[in-house]
Coordinates of C-alpha atoms in Angstrom, one line a residue:
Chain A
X37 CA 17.0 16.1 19.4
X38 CA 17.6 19.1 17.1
X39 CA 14.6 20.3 15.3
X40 CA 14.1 22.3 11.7
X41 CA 16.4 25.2 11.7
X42 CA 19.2 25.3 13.5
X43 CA 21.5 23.9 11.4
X44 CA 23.7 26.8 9.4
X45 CA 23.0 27.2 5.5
X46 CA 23.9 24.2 3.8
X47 CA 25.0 23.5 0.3
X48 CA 21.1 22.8 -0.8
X49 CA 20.2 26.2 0.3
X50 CA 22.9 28.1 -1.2
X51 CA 21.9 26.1 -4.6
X52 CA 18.0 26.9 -3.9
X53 CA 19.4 30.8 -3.5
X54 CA 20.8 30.8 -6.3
X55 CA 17.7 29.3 -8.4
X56 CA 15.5 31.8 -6.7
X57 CA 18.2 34.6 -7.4
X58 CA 17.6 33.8 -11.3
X59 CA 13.7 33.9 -10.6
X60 CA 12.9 30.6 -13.0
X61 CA 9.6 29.7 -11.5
X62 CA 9.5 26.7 -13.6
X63 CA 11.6 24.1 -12.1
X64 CA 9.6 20.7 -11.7
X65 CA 11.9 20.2 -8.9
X66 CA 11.0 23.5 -7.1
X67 CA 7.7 23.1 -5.2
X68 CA 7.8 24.9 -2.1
X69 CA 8.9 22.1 0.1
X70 CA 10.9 21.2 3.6
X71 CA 13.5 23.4 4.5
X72 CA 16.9 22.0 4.0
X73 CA 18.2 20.6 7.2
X74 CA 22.0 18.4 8.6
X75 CA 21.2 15.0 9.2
X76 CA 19.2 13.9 12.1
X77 CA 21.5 11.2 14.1
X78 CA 19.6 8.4 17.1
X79 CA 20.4 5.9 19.0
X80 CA 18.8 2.9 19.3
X81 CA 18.8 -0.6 19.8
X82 CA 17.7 -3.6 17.2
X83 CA 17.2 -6.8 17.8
X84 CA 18.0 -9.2 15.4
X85 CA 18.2 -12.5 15.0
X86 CA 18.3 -13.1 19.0
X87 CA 21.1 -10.7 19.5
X88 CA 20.5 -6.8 20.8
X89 CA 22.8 -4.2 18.9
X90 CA 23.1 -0.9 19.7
X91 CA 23.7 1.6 16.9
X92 CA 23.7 5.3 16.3
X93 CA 22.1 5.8 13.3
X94 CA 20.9 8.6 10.6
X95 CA 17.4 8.8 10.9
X96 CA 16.7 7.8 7.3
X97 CA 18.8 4.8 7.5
X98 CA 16.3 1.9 6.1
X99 CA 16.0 -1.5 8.4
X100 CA 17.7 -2.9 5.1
X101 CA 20.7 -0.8 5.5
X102 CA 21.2 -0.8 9.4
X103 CA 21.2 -4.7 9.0
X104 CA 23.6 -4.7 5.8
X105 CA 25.7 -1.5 6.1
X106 CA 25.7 -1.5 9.8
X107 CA 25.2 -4.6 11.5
X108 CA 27.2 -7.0 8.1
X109 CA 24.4 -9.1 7.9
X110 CA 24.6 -8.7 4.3
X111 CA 22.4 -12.2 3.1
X112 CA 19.4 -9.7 2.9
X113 CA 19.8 -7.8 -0.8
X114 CA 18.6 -4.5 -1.9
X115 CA 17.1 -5.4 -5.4
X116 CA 14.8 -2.2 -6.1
X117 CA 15.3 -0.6 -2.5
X118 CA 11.5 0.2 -3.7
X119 CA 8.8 -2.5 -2.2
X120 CA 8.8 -4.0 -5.3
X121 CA 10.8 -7.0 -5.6
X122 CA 11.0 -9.1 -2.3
X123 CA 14.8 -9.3 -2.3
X124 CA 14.8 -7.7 1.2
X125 CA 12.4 -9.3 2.7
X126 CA 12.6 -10.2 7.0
X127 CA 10.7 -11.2 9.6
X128 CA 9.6 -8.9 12.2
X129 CA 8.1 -10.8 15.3
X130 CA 7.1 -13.3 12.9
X131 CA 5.7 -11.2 9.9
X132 CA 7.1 -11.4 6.8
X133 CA 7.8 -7.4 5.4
X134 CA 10.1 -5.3 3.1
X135 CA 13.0 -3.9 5.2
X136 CA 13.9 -1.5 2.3
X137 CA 10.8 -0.1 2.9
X138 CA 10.8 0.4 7.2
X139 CA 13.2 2.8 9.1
X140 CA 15.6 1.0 11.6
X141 CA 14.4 3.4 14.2
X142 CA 10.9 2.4 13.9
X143 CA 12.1 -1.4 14.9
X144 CA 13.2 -1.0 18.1
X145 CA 12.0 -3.6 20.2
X146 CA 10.7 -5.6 17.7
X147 CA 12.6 -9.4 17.0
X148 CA 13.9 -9.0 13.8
X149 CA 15.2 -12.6 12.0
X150 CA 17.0 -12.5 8.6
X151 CA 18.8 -15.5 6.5
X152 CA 20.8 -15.6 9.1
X153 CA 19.0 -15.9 12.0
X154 CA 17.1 -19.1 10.1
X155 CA 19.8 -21.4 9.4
X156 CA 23.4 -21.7 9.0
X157 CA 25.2 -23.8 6.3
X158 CA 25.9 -26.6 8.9
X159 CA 22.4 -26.2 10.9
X160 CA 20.3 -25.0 7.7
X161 CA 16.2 -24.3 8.6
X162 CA 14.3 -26.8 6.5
X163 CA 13.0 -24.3 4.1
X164 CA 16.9 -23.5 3.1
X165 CA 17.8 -27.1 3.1
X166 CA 14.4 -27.8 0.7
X167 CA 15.5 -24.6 -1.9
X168 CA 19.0 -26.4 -1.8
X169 CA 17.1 -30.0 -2.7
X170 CA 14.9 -28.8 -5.6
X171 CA 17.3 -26.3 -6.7
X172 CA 15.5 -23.3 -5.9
X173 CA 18.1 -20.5 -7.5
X174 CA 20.0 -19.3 -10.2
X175 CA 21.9 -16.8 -9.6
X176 CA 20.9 -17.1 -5.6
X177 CA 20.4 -13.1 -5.2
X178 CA 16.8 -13.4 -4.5
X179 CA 16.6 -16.7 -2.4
X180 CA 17.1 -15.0 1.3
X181 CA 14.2 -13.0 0.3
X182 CA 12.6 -15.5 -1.1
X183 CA 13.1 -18.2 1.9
X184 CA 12.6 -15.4 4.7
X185 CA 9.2 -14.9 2.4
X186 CA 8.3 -18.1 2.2
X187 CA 8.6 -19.0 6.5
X188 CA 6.8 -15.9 6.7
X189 CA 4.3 -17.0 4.6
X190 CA 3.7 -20.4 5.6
X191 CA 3.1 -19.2 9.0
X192 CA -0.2 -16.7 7.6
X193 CA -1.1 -20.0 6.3
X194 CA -1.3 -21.5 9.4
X195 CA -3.0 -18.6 10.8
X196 CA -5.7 -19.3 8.2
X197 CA -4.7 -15.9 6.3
X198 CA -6.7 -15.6 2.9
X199 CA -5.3 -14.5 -0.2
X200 CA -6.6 -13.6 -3.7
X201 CA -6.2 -17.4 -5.0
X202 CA -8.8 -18.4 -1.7
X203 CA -12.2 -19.7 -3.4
X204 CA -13.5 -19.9 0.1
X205 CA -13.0 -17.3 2.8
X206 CA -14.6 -18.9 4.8
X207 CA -12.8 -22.2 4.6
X208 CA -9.7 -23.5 6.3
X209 CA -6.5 -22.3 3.8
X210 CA -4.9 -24.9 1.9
X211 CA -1.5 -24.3 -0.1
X212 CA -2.8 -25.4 -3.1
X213 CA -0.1 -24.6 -6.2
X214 CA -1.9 -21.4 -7.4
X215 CA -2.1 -20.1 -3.8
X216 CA 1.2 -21.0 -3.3
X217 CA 2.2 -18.4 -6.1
X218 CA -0.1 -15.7 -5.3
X219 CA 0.9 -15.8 -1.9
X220 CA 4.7 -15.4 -3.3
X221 CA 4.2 -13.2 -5.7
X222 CA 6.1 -9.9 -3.6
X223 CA 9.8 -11.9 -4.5
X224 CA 10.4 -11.4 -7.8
X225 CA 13.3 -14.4 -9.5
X226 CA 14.4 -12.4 -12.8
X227 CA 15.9 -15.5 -13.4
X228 CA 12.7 -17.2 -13.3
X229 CA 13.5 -20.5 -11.2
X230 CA 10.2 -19.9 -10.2
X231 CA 9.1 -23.5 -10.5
X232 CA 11.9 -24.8 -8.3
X233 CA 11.2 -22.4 -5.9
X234 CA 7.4 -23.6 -5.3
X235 CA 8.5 -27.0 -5.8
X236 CA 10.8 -26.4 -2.6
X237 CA 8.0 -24.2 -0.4
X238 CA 5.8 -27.2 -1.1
X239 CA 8.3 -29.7 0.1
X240 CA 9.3 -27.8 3.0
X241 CA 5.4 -27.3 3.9
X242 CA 4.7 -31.2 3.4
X243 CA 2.3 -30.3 1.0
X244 CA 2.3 -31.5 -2.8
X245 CA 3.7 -29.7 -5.8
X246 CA 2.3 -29.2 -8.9
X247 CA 2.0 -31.5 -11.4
X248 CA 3.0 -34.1 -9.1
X249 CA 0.8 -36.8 -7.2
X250 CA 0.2 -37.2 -3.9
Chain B
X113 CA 15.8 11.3 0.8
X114 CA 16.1 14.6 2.9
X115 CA 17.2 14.5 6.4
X116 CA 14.2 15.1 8.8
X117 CA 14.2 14.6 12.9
X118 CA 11.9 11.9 14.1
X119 CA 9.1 11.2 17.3
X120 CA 7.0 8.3 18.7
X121 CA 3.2 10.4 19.3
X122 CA 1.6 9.1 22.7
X123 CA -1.9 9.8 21.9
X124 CA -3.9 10.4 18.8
X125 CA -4.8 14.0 20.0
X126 CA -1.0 15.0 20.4
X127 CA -0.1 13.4 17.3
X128 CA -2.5 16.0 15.3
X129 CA -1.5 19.1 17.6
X130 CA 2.3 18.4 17.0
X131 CA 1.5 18.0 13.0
X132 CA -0.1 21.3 13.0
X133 CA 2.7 23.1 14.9
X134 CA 5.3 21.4 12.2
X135 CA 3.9 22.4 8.6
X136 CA 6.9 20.3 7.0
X137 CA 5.7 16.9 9.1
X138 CA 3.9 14.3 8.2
X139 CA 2.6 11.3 10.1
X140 CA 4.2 7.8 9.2
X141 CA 2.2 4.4 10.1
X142 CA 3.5 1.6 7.6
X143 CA 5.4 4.0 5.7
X144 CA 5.0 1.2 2.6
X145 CA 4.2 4.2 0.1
X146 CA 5.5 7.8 2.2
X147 CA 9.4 6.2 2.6
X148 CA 9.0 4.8 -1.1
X149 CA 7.8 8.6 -2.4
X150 CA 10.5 10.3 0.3
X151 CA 13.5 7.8 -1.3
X152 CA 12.8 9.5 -4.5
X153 CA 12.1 12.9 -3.0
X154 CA 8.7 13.9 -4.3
X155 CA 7.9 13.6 -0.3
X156 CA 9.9 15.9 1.8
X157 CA 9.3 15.7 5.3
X158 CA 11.7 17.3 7.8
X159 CA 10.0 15.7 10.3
X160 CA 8.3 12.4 10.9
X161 CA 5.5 11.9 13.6
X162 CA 5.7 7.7 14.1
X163 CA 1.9 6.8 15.3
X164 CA 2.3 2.9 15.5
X165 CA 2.6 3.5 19.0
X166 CA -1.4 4.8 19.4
X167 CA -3.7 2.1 20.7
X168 CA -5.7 2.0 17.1
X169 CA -5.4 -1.6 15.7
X170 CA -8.5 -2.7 17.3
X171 CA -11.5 -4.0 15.0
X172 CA -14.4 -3.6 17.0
X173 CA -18.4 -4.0 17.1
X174 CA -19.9 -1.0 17.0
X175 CA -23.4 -0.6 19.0
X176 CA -25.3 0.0 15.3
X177 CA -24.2 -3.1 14.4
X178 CA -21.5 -1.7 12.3
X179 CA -17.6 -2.8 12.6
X180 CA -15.0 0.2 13.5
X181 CA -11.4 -0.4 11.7
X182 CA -8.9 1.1 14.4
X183 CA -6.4 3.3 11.6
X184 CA -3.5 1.3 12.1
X185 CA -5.6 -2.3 11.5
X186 CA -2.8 -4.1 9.2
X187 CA -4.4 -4.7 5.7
X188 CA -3.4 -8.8 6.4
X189 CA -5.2 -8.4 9.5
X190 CA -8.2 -6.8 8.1
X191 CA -9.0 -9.2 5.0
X192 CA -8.3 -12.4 7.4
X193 CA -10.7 -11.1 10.2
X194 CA -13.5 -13.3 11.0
X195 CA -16.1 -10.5 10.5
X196 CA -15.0 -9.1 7.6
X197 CA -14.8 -12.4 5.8
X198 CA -18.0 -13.7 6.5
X199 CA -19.7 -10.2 6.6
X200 CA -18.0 -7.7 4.2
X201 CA -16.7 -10.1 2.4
X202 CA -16.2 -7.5 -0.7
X203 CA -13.5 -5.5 1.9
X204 CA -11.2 -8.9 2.3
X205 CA -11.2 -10.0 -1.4
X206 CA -10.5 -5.9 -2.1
X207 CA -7.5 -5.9 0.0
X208 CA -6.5 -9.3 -1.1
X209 CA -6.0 -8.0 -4.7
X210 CA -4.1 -5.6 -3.5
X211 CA -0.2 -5.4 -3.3
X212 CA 1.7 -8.2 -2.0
X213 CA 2.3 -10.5 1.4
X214 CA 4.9 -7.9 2.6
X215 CA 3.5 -5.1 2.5
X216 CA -0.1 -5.8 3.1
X217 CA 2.0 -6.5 6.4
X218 CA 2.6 -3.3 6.7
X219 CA 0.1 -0.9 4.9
X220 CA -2.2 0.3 7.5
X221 CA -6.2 1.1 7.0
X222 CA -5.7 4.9 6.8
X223 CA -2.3 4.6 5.0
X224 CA -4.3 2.9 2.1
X225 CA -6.7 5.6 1.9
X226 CA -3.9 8.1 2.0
X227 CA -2.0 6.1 -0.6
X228 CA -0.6 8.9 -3.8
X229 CA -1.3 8.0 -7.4
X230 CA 1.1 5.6 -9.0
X231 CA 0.9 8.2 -12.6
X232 CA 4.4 7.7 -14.2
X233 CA 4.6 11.2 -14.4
X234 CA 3.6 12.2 -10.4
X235 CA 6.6 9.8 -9.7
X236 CA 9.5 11.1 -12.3
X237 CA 10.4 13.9 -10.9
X238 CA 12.3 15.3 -14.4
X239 CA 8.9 15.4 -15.6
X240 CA 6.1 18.1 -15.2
X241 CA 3.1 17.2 -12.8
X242 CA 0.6 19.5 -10.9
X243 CA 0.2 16.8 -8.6
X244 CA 4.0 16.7 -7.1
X245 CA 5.2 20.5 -8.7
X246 CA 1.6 22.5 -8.8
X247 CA 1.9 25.1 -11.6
X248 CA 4.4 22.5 -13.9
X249 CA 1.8 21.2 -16.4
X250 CA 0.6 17.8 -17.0
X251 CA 2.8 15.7 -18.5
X252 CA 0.3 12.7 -18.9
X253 CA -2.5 14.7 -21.0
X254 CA -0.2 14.6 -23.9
X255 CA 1.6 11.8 -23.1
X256 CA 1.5 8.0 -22.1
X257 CA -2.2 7.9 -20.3
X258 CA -3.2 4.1 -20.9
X259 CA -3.2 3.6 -16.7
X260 CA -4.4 6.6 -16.6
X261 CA -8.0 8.3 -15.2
X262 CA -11.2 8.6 -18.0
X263 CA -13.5 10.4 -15.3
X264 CA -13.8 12.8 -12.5
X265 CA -10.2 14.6 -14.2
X266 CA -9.4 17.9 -15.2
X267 CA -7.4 20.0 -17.4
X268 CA -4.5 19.7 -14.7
X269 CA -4.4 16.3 -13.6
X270 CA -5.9 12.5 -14.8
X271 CA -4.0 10.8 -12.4
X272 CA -6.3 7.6 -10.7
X273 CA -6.4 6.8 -6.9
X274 CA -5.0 3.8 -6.6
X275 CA -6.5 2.0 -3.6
X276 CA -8.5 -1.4 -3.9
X277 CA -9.7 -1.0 -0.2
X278 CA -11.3 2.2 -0.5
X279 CA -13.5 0.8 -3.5
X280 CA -14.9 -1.6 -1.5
X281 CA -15.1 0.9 1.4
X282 CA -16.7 3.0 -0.8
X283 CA -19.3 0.6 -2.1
X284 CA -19.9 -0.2 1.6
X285 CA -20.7 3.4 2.4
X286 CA -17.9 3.3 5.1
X287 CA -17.1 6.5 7.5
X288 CA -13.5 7.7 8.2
X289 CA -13.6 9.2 11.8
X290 CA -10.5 11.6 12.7
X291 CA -8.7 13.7 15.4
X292 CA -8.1 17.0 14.7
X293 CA -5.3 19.2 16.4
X294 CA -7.7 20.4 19.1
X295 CA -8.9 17.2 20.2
X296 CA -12.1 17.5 18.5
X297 CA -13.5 14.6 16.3
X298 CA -14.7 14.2 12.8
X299 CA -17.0 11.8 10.9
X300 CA -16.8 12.2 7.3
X301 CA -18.5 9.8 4.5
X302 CA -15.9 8.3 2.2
X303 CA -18.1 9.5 -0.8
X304 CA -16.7 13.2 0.8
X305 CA -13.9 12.3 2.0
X306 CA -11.3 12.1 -1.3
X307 CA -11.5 15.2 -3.5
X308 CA -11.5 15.4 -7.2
X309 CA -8.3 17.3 -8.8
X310 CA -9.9 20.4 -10.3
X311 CA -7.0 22.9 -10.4
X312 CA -5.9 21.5 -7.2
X313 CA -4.8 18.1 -8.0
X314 CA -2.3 18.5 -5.0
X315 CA -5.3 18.3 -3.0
X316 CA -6.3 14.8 -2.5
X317 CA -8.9 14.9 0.2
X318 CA -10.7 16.5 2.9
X319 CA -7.7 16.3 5.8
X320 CA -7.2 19.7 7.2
X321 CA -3.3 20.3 8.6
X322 CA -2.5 18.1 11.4
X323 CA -5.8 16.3 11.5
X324 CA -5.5 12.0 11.7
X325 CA -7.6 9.7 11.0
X326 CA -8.2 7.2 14.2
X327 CA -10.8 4.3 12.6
X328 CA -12.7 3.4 9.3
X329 CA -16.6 2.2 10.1
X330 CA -18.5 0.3 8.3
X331 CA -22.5 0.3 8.8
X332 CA -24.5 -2.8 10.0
X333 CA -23.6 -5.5 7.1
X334 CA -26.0 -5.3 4.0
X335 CA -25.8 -8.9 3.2
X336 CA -26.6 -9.3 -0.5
X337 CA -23.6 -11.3 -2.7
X338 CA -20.2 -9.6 -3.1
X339 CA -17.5 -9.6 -5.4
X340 CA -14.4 -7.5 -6.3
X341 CA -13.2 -8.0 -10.0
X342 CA -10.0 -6.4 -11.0
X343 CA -8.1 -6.6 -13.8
X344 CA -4.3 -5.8 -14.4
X345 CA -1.5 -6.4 -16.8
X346 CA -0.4 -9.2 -14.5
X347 CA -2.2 -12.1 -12.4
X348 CA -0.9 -10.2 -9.1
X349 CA 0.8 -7.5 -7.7
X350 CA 0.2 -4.9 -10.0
X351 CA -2.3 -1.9 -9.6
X352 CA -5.8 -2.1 -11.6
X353 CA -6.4 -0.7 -14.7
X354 CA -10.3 -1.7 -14.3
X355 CA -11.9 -2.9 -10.8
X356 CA -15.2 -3.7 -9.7
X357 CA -17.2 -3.8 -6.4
X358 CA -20.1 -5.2 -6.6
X359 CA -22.9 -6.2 -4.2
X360 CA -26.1 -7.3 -5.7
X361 CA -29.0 -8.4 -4.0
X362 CA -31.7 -11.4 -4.5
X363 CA -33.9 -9.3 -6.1
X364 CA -31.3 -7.9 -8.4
X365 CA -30.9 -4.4 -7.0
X366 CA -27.4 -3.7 -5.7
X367 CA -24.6 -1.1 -5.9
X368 CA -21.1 -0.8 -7.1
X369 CA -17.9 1.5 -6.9
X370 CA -15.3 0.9 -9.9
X371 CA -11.7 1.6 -9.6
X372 CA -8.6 2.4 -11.8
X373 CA -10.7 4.8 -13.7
X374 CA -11.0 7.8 -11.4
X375 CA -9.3 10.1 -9.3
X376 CA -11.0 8.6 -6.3
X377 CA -13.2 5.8 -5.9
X378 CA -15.8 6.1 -8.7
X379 CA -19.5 5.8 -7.6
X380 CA -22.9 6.7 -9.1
X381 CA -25.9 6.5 -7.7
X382 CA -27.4 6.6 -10.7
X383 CA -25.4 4.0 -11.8
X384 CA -26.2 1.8 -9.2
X385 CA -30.3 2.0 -9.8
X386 CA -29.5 0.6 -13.0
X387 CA -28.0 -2.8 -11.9
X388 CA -31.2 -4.8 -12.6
X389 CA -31.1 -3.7 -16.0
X390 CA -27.4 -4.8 -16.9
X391 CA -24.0 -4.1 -17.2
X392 CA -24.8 -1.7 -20.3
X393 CA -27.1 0.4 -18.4
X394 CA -24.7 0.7 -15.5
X395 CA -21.6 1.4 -17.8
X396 CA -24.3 4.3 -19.2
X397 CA -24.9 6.2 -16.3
X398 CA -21.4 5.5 -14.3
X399 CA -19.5 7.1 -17.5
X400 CA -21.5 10.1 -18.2
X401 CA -19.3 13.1 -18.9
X402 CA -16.3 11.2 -19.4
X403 CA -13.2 12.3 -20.5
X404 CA -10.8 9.6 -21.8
X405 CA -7.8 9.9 -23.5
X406 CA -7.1 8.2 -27.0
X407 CA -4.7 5.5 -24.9
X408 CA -7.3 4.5 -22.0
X409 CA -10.6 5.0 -23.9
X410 CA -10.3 1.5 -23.9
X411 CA -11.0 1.0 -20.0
X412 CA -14.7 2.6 -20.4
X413 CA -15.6 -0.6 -22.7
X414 CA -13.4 -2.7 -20.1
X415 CA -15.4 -1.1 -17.5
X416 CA -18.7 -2.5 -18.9
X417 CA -17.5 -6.3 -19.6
X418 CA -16.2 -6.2 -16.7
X419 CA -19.4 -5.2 -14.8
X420 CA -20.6 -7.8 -16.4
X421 CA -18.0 -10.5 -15.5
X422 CA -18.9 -9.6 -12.0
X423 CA -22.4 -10.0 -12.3
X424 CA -22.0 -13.6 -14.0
X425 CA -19.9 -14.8 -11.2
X426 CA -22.3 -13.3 -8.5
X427 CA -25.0 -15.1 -10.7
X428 CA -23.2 -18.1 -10.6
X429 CA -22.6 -18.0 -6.9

């Protein structure tokens, strides 16, 4: 792999030359950081959704991209490309995370499952076939994330994972309604079918939804 | 985000030597807050020193009766162990508040610690900020401070920390144990281990170049009932702007570390000898010499009722 440095000037220096040429010391921009460099190019292979791809790919390239630019699995969105709203949400070997926010080259060898991998519109996973039931979506940008969150989260359930709405911690976990929401609450629905969505989860994990008896 | 080359470390040790050798690396574990920072360029790595790989997600017994966190312990994985929830019980509900299901997923133990400030002005980069551009200015003194730090700043930075977990760690008098580049180890006290900003705000803690941190250990469990109280603008998954860790014993004596307020976890000793005397007392002594702004003056009064929301529920418990 080629390291720092030996890569010719690029257009980011000759710009940063040209700053320090005027000597302005007070660009927020200008702290004395990493030299400019080319892009770094790897190979390396991703498994996803049972099938093993092999990809060359920029270095940088987030697990989001390589799955929608590179791989056209395109059901997982890029909402904020920040953390923040849950629209990019996978499973990796089981666990529910933010692909926006993980580097495809840090993933090789792990299973990676998207929207896809779960269900298909013939053969849909029960949680898909429960946000179609209760009408779990607007708009329907968020629900991949939101479904991929929700398997992912219904299997820290079952591994008796606490969260902030847990009275006990040392108790079993149940998915009462306000746990339920905590536990979601990393997949944002700016169109705010949030109470179909739990509706759905609750359905899909047998237990009872809110405002509704047993 | 800049280019940068990348590489899996084999051990701990070779991790910190190849970070020395490489001023413009930086280690990445989760990566839940480095890629987000690196996206918007206010972290420039050129090159990236993966440590996943190392054999350090192990929470073990330690002989003192103490628990050792291995560095890349999940933050899921920590709240839900056995130990912690029936022993440190203040460390799970910490972590719990903190972020969401994803990314608690990712975030590691160190990473948490190592977490940067979430100040609006560290993270727009058209703006002026010691912190990201030393030398720039402060754009927060003057400007929008209401999340902002009331104590423990200075006249170049009032940016908080913004972990939950290291409150609790530092109410628990936890120990972060590193590797440094020549193999050599390092115990320092959390109390030590994050700095305050002085006219170095882009110095966040005691980390010399290249060095990692391998575990997190706790001392033998001091029992006692333990809560962690934080409030925010929304029920969940937003940072504090007030929290409380709290662990108070039957005869009323206790300690607490309170977060959103400082530049690192906030803890007085004085503070805590006043417990038995009430949330006034405590506020007293934890807020001596501090500095608020006209927006976040608010928090020191927050600060108190919530001390005392905390010691109501342990009361009640």
């Amino acid at each position: 792999m080629q390291g720092p440095g030996d890569f010719e000037v690029s257009r980011r220096d000759v710009l940063k030359l040209g700053a320090a040429a005027t000597a302005v010391p007070l660009v927020a921009k200008g702290q004395a950081g990493s030299p400019a460099e080319a892009p770094v190019s790897t190979q390396l292979s991703l498994n996803v959704n049972g099938k093993v791809h092999a990809l060359k790919l920029d270095t940088r390239t987030s697990l989001l991209d390589a799955l929608r630019d590179h791989l056209q699995l395109t059901g997982s969105k890029k909402g904020c490309d920040h953390g923040q709203c849950g629209a990019c949400t996978v499973l990796v070997n089981g666990r529910r995370i933010n692909s926006c926010l993980s580097l495809a080259v840090m993933h090789a060898g792990d299973k990676i499952t998207t929207i896809e991998g779960l269900g298909t519109p013939n053969k849909m996973h029960a949680m898909q076939a429960a946000f179609v039931k209760h009408d779990g979506f607007q708009c329907g940008y968020c629900t991949p994330g939101q479904i991929c969150s929700a398997v992912g989260m219904l299997s820290e359930v079952k591994a008796n994972v606490p969260s902030h709405a847990t009275t006990d911690l040392t108790a079993p976990c149940a998915l009462t309604n306000p746990e339920l929401r905590e536990r979601m609450s990393g997949n944002i629905c700016r169109c705010g079918a949030y109470s179909n969505i739990a509706e759905a989860i609750a359905d899909a994990a047998g237990v009872p939804a809110a405002g509704r008896s047993a | 985000m800049r280019p940068f080359s990348y590489e899996k470390a084999a051990t701990p040790a070779a991790a910190a030597s190849a970070a020395a050798k490489n001023p413009h690396a930086k280690f990445i574990a989760g990566g839940t807050n480095l890629l987000d920072l690196m996206k918007l360029e206010i972290e420039k790595p050129a090159h990236l020193i993966d440590v996943n790989g190392l054999a350090l997600d192990k929470v073990e017994a330690t002989p003192e009766g103490g628990l050792r966190i291995g560095a890349l312990v999940r933050n899921t994985d920590l709240a839900a162990h056995d130990k912690v929830r029936k022993d440190y019980p203040l460390l799970s509900r910490a972590l719990l508040a903190g972020a969401s299901g994803q990314l608690r997923n990712k975030a590691t133990t160190a990473g948490n610690l190592l977490q940067r400030t979430r100040c609006p002005y560290f993270y727009d980069t058209n703006q002026a900020c010691n912190k990201r551009a030393p030398g720039t200015g402060c754009g927060a003194l003057a400007g929008f401070s209401r999340q902002l730090a009331v104590i423990g700043t200075s006249n170049t930075c009032i940016a908080t920390h913004p972990s939950d977990m290291a409150i609790a760690m530092r109410a628990l008098d936890a120990v972060v144990d590193t590797v440094q580049p020549d193999g050599a180890q390092r115990h320092v006290a959390i109390a030590d281990f994050h700095t305050l900003p002085g006219d170095k705000p882009q110095v966040e803690n005691v980390l010399k170049p290249g060095e990692l941190i391998t575990s997190v250990t706790l001392p033998k469990p001091v029992g006692g009932a333990q809560v962690y109280h934080k409030v925010r603008d929304r029920a969940s998954y937003a940072f504090a702007l007030v929290s409380v860790g709290m662990i108070v014993q039957k005869d009323g004596t206790g300690r607490l570390a309170v977060g959103g307020v400082a530049p690192k976890p906030w803890r007085v000793e004085a503070a805590d000898a006043e417990l038995p005397r009430g949330a006034k007392a405590v506020a007293a002594k934890l807020f001596a010499g501090a500095k608020p702004t006209h927006d976040n003056e608010f928090k020191i009064a927050l600060t108190e009722r919530v001390i005392e929301a905390s010691l109501a529920d342990l009361r009640r418990a």
